[in-house]
PDB file of C-alpha atoms in Angstrom:
ATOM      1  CA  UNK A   1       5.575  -9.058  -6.135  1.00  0.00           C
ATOM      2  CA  UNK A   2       8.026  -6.246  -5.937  1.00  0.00           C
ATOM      3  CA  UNK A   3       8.108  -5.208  -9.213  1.00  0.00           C
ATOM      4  CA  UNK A   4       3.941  -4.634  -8.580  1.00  0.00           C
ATOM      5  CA  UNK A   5       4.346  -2.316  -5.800  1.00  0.00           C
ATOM      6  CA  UNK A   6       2.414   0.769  -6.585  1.00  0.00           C
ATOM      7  CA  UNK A   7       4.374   4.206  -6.755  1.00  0.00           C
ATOM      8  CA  UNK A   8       2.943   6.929  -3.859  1.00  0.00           C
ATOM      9  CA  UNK A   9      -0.070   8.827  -4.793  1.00  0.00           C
ATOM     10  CA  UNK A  10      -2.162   6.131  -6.439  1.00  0.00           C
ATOM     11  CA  UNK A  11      -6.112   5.963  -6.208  1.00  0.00           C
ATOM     12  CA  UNK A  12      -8.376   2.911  -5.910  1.00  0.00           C
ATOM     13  CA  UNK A  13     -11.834   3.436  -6.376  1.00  0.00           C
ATOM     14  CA  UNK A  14     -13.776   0.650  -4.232  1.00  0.00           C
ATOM     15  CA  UNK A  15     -16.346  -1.020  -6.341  1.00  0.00           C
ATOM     16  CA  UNK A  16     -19.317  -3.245  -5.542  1.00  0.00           C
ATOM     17  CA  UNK A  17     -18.859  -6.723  -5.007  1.00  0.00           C
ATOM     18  CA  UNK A  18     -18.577  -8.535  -8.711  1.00  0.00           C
ATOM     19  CA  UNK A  19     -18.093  -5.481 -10.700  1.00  0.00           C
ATOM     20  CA  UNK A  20     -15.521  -5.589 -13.603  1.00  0.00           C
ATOM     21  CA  UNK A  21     -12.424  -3.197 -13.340  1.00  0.00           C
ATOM     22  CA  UNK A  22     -10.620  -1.155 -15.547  1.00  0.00           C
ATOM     23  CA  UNK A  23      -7.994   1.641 -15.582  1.00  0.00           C
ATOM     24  CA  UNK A  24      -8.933   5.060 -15.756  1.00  0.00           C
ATOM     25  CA  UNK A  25      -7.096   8.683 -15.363  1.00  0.00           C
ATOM     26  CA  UNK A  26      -7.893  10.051 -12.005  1.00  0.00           C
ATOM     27  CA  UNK A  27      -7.410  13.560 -10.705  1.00  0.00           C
ATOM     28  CA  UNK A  28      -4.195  15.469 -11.066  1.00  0.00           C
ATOM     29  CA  UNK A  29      -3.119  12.271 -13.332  1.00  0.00           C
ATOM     30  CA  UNK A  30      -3.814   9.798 -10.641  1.00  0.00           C
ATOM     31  CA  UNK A  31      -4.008   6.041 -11.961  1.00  0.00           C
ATOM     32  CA  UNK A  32      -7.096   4.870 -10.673  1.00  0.00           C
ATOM     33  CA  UNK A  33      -9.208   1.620 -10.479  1.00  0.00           C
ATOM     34  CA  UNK A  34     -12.563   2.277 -11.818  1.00  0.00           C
ATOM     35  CA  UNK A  35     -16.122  -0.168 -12.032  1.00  0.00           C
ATOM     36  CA  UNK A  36     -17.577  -1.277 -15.785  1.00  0.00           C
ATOM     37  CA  UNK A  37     -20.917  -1.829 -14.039  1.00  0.00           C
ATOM     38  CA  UNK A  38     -21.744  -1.425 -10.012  1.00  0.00           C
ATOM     39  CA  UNK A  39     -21.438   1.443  -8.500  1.00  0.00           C
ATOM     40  CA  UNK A  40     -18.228   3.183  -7.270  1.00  0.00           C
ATOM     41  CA  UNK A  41     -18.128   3.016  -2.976  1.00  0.00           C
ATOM     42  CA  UNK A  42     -15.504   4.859  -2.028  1.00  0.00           C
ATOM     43  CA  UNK A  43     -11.477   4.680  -2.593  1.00  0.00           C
ATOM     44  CA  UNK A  44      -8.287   3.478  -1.577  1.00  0.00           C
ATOM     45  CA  UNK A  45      -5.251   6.595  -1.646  1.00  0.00           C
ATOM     46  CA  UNK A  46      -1.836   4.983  -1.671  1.00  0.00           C
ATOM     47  CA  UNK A  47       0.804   6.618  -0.361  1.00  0.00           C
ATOM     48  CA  UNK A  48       4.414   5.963   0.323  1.00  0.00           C
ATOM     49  CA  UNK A  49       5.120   5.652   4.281  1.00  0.00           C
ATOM     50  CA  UNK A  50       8.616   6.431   3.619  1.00  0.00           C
ATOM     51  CA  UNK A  51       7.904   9.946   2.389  1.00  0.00           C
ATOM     52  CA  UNK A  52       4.490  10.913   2.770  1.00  0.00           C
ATOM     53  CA  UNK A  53       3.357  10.716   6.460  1.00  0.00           C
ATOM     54  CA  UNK A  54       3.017  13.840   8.290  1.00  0.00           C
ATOM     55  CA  UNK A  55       2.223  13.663  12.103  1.00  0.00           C
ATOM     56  CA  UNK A  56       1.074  16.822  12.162  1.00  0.00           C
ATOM     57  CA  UNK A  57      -1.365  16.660   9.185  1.00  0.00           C
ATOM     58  CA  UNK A  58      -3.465  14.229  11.522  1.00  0.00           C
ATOM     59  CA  UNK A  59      -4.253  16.020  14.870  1.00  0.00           C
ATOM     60  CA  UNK A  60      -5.001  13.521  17.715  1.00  0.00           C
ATOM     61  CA  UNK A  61      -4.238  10.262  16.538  1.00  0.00           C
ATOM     62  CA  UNK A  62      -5.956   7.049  17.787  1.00  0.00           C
ATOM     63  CA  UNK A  63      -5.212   3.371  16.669  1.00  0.00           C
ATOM     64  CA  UNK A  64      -7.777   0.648  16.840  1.00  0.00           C
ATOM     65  CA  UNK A  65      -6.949  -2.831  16.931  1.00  0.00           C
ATOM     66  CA  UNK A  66      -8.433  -6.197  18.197  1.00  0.00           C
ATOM     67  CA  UNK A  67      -9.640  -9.667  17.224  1.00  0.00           C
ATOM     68  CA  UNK A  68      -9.345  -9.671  13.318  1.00  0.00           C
ATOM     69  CA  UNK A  69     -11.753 -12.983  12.970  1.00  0.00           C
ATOM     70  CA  UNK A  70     -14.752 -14.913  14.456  1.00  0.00           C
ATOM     71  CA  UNK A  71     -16.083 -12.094  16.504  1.00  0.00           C
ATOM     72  CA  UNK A  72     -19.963 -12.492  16.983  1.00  0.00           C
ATOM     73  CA  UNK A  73     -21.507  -9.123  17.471  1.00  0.00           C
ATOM     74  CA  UNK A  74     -25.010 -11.099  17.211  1.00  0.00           C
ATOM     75  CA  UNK A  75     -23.903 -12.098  20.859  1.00  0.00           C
ATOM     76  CA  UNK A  76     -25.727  -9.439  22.865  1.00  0.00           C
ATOM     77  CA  UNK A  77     -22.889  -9.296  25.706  1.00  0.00           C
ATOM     78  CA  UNK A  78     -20.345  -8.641  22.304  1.00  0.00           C
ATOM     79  CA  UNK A  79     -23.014  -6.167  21.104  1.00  0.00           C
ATOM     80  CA  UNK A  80     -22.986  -4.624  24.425  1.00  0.00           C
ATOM     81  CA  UNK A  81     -19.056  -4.218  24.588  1.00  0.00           C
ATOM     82  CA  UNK A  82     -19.201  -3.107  20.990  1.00  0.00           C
ATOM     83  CA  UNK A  83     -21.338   0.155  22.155  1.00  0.00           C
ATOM     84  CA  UNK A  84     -19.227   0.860  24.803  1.00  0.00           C
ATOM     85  CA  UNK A  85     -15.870   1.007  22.696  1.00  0.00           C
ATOM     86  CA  UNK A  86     -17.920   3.135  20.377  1.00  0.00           C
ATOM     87  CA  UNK A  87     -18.568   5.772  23.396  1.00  0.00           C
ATOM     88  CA  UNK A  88     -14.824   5.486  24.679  1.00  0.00           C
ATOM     89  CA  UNK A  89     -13.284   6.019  21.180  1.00  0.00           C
ATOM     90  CA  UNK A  90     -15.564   8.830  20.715  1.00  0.00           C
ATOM     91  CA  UNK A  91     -14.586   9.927  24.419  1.00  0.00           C
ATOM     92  CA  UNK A  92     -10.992  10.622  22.938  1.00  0.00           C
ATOM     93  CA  UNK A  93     -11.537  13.023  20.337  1.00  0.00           C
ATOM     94  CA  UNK A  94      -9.465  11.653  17.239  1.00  0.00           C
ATOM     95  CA  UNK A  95      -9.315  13.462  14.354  1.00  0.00           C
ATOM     96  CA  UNK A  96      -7.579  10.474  12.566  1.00  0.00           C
ATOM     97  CA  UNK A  97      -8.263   6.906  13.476  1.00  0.00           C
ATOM     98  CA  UNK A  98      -5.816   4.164  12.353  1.00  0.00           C
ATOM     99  CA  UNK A  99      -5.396   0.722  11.836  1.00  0.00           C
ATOM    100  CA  UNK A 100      -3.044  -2.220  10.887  1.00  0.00           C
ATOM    101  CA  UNK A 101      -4.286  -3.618   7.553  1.00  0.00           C
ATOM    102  CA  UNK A 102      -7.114  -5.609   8.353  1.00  0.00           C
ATOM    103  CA  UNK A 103     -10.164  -6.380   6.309  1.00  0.00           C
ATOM    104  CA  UNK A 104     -13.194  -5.430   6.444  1.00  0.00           C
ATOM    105  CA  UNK A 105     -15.205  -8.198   8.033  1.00  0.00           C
ATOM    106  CA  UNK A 106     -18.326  -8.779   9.982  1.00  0.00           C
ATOM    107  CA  UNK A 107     -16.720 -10.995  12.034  1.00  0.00           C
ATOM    108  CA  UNK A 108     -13.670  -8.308  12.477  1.00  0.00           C
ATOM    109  CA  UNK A 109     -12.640  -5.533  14.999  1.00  0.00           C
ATOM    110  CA  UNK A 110     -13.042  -3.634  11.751  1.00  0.00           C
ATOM    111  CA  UNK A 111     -16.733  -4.107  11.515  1.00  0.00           C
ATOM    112  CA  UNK A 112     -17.038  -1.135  13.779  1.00  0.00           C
ATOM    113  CA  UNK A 113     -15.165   1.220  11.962  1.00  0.00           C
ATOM    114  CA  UNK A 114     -17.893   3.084  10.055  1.00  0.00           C
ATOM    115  CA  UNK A 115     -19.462   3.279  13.031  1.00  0.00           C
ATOM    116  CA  UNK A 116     -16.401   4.899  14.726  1.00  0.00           C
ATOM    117  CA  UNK A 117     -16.073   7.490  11.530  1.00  0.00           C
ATOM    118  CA  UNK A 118     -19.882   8.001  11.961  1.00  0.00           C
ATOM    119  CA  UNK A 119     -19.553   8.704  15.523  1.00  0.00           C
ATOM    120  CA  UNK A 120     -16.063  10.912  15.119  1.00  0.00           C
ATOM    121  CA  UNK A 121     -15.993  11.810  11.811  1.00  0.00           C
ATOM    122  CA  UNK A 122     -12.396  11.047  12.194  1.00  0.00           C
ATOM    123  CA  UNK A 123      -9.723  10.606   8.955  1.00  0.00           C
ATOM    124  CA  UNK A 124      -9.644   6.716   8.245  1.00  0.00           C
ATOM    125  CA  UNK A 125      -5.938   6.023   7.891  1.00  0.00           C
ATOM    126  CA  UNK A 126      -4.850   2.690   7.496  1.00  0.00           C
ATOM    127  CA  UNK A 127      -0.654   0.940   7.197  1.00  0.00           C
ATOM    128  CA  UNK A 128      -0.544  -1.416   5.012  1.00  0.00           C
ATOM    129  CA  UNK A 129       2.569  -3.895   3.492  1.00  0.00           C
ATOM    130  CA  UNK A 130       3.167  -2.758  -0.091  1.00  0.00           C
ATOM    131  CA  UNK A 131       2.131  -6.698  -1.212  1.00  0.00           C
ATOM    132  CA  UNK A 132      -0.217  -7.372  -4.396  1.00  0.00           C
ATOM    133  CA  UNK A 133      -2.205  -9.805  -2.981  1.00  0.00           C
ATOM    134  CA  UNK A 134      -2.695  -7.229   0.591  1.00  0.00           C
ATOM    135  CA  UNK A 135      -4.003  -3.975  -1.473  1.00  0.00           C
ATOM    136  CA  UNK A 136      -6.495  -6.094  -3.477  1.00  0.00           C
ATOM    137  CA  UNK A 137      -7.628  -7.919  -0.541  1.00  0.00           C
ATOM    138  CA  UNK A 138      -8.049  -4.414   1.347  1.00  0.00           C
ATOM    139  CA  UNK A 139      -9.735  -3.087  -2.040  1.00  0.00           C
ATOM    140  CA  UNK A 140     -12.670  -6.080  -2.303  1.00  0.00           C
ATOM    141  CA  UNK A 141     -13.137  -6.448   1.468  1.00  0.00           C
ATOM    142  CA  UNK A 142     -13.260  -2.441   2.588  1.00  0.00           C
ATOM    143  CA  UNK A 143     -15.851  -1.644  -0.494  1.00  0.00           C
ATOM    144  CA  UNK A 144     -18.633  -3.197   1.352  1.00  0.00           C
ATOM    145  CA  UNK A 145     -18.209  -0.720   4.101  1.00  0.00           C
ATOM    146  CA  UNK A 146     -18.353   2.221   1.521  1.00  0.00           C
ATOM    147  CA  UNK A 147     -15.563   4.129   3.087  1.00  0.00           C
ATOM    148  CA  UNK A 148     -12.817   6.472   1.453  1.00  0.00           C
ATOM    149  CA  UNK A 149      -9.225   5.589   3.357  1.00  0.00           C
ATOM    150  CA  UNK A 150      -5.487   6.523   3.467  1.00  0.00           C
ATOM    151  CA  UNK A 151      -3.498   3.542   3.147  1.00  0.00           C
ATOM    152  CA  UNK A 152       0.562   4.161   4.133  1.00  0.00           C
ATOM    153  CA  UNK A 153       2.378   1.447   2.190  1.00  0.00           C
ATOM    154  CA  UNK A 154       5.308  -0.480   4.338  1.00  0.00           C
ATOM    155  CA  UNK A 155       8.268  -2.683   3.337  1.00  0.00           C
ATOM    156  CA  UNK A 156       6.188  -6.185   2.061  1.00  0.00           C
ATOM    157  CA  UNK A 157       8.189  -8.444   4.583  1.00  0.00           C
ATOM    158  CA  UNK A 158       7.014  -6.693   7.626  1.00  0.00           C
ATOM    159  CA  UNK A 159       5.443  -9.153  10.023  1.00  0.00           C
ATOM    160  CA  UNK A 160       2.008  -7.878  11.373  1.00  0.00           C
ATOM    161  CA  UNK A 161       3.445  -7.416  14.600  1.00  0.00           C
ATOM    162  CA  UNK A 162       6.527  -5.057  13.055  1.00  0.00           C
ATOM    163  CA  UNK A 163       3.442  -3.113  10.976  1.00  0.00           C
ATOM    164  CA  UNK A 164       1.678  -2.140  14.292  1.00  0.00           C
ATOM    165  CA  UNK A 165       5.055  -1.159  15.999  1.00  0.00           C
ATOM    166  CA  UNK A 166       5.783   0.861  12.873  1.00  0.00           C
ATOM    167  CA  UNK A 167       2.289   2.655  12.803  1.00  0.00           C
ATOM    168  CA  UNK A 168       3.055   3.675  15.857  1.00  0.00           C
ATOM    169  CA  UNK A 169       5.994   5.405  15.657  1.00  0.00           C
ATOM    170  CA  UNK A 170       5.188   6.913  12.700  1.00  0.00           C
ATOM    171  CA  UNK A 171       1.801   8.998  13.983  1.00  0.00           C
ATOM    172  CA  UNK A 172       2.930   9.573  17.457  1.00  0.00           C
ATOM    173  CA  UNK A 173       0.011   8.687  18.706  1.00  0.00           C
ATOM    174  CA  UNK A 174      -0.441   8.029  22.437  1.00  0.00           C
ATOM    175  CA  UNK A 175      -3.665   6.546  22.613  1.00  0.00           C
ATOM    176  CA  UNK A 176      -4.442   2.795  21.549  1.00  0.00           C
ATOM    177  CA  UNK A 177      -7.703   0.941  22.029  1.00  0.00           C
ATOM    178  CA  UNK A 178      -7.877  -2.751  22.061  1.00  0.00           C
ATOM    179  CA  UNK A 179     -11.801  -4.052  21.444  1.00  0.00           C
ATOM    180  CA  UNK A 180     -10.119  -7.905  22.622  1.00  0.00           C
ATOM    181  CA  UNK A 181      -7.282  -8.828  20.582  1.00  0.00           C
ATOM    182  CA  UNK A 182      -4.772 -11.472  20.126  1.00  0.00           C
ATOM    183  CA  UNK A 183      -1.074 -12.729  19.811  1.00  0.00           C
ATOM    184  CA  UNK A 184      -0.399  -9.905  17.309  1.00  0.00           C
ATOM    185  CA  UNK A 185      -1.964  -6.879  19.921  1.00  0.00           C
ATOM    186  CA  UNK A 186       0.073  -8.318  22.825  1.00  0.00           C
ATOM    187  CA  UNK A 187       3.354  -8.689  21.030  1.00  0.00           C
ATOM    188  CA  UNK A 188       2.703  -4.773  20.047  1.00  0.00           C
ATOM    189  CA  UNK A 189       2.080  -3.905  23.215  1.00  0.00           C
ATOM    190  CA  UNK A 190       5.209  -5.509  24.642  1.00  0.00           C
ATOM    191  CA  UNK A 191       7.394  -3.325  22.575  1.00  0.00           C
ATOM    192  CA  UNK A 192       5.316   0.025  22.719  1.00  0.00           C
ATOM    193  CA  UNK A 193       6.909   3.121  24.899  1.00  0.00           C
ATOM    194  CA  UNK A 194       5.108   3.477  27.977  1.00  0.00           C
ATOM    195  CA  UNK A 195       3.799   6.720  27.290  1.00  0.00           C
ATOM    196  CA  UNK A 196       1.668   5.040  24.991  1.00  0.00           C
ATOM    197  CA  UNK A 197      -1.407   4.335  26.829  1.00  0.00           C
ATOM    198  CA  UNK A 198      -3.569   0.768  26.130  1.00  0.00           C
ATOM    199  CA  UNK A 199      -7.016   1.141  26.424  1.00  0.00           C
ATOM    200  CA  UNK A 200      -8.525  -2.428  26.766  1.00  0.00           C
ATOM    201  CA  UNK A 201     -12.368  -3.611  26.286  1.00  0.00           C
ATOM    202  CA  UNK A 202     -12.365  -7.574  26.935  1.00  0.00           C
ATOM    203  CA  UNK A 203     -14.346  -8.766  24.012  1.00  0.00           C
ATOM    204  CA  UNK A 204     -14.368 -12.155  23.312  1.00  0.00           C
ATOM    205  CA  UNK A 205     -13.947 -13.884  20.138  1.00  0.00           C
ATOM    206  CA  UNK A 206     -15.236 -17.942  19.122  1.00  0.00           C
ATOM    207  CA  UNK A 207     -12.411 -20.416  19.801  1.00  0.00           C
ATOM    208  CA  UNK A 208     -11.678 -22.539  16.728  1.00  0.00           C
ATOM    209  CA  UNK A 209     -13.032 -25.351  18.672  1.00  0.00           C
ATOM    210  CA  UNK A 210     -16.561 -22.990  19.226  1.00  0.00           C
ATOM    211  CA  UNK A 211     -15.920 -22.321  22.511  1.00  0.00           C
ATOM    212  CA  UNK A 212     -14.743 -19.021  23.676  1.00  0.00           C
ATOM    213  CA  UNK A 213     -11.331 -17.119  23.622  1.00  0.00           C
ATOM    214  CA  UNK A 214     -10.518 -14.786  25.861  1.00  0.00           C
ATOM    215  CA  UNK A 215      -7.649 -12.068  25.042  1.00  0.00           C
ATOM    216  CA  UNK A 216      -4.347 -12.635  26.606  1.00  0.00           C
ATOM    217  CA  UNK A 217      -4.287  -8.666  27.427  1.00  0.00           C
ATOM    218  CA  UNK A 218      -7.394  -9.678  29.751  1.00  0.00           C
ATOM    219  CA  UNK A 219      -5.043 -11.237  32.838  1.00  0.00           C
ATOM    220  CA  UNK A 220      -1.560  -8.349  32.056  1.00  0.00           C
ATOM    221  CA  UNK A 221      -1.163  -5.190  34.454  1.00  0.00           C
ATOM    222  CA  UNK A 222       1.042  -2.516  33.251  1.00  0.00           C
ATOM    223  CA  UNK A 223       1.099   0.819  33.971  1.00  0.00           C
ATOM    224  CA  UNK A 224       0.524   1.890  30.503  1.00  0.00           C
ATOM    225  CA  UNK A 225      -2.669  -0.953  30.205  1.00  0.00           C
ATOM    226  CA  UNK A 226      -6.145   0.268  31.593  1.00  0.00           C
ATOM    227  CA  UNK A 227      -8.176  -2.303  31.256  1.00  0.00           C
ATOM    228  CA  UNK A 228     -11.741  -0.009  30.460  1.00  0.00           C
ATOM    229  CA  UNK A 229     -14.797  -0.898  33.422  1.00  0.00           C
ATOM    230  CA  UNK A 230     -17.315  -2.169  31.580  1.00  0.00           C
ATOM    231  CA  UNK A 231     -21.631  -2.680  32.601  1.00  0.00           C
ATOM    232  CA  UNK A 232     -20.647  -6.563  33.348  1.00  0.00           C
ATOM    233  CA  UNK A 233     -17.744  -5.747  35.025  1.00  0.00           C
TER     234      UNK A 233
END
């Protein structure tokens, strides 16, 4: 696993679903991923988060997190909070929006993000750990969305929870907004400053027993939480 870390700098082109792969020569030398047949979606820039990330090459920083499966933005009262986390991310003027190495997924948090870029036109940067089996899942699942994304490569034995922590403190950010979220978001936001301010939308998520989960940010007060008034609330 180690010895198949890639070195800083790397490109991935993103590729439609089923297309065959093969190396290619990118710009300025790059190694790149490139598609036989399909057509090429967008692309994955590796980069070292030891070395490479620059606070100040990012302006206003926001990070997005939340449930990471069984979302059901069919559900018009998810639908509904999904608009409204749209409007309040857009309300904070990021030029760089970030996240913690999730998939793309319909059923994801993440399924809003080219929305939020659409909205914004913010830079897509996400952290990543620097495992094989993590960069090609982030390759297959974020081609669908036809995005072009900064990844920042961490240590590969960083737990999820450690990632988020690490995010934060290296963009400086001061803004994070929750769209629900789980065991992972809370345990973040137990070790985050307090001048780091938690924006929180209660989406829902199906429990694995088809009812309905509720996020365990959804009954915490802290002064650095503001839970986000909502049309329902």
């Amino acid at each position: 696993e180690l010895a198949q870390q890639r070195p800083s700098g790397v490109l991935a082109l993103l590729i439609a679903e089923g297309a065959m792969e093969g190396p290619m020569e990118g710009p300025m030398g790059a190694s790149m991923t490139r598609a036989n047949s399909g057509s090429t979606l967008g692309f994955v820039d590796y980069q070292s988060i030891g070395t490479d990330f620059d606070p100040g090459k990012y302006g206003t920083v926001v990070h997005f997190k939340g449930f990471g499966r069984r979302m059901n933005f069919a559900d018009e009262a998810t639908a509904a909070l999904a608009a409204e986390v749209v409007q309040l991310v857009a309300k904070l003027e990021p030029n760089t929006l970030v996240w913690d190495g999730d998939s793309y997924s319909e059923d994801s948090f993440t399924y809003l993000i080219p929305q939020l870029h659409r909205k914004t036109n913010a830079q897509l940067v996400m952290f990543l750990r620097d495992r094989l089996k993590d960069r090609q899942r982030v390759e297959r699942s974020w081609a669908d969305a036809k995005l072009s994304l900064t990844c920042f490569l961490c240590p590969p034995d960083l737990g999820f929870d450690c990632l988020g922590e690490m995010a934060l403190k290296a963009t400086q950010s001061k803004g994070v907004v929750c769209f629900g979220g789980g065991a992972v978001v809370v345990a973040e936001f137990d070790v985050a400053p307090q001048d780091i301010t938690f924006y929180f939308v209660p989406a829902c998520r199906l429990s694995e027993d088809g009812g309905v989960e509720v996020s365990p940010l959804q009954a915490r007060c802290a002064p650095n939480l503001q839970h986000v008034p909502t049309r329902e609330s």
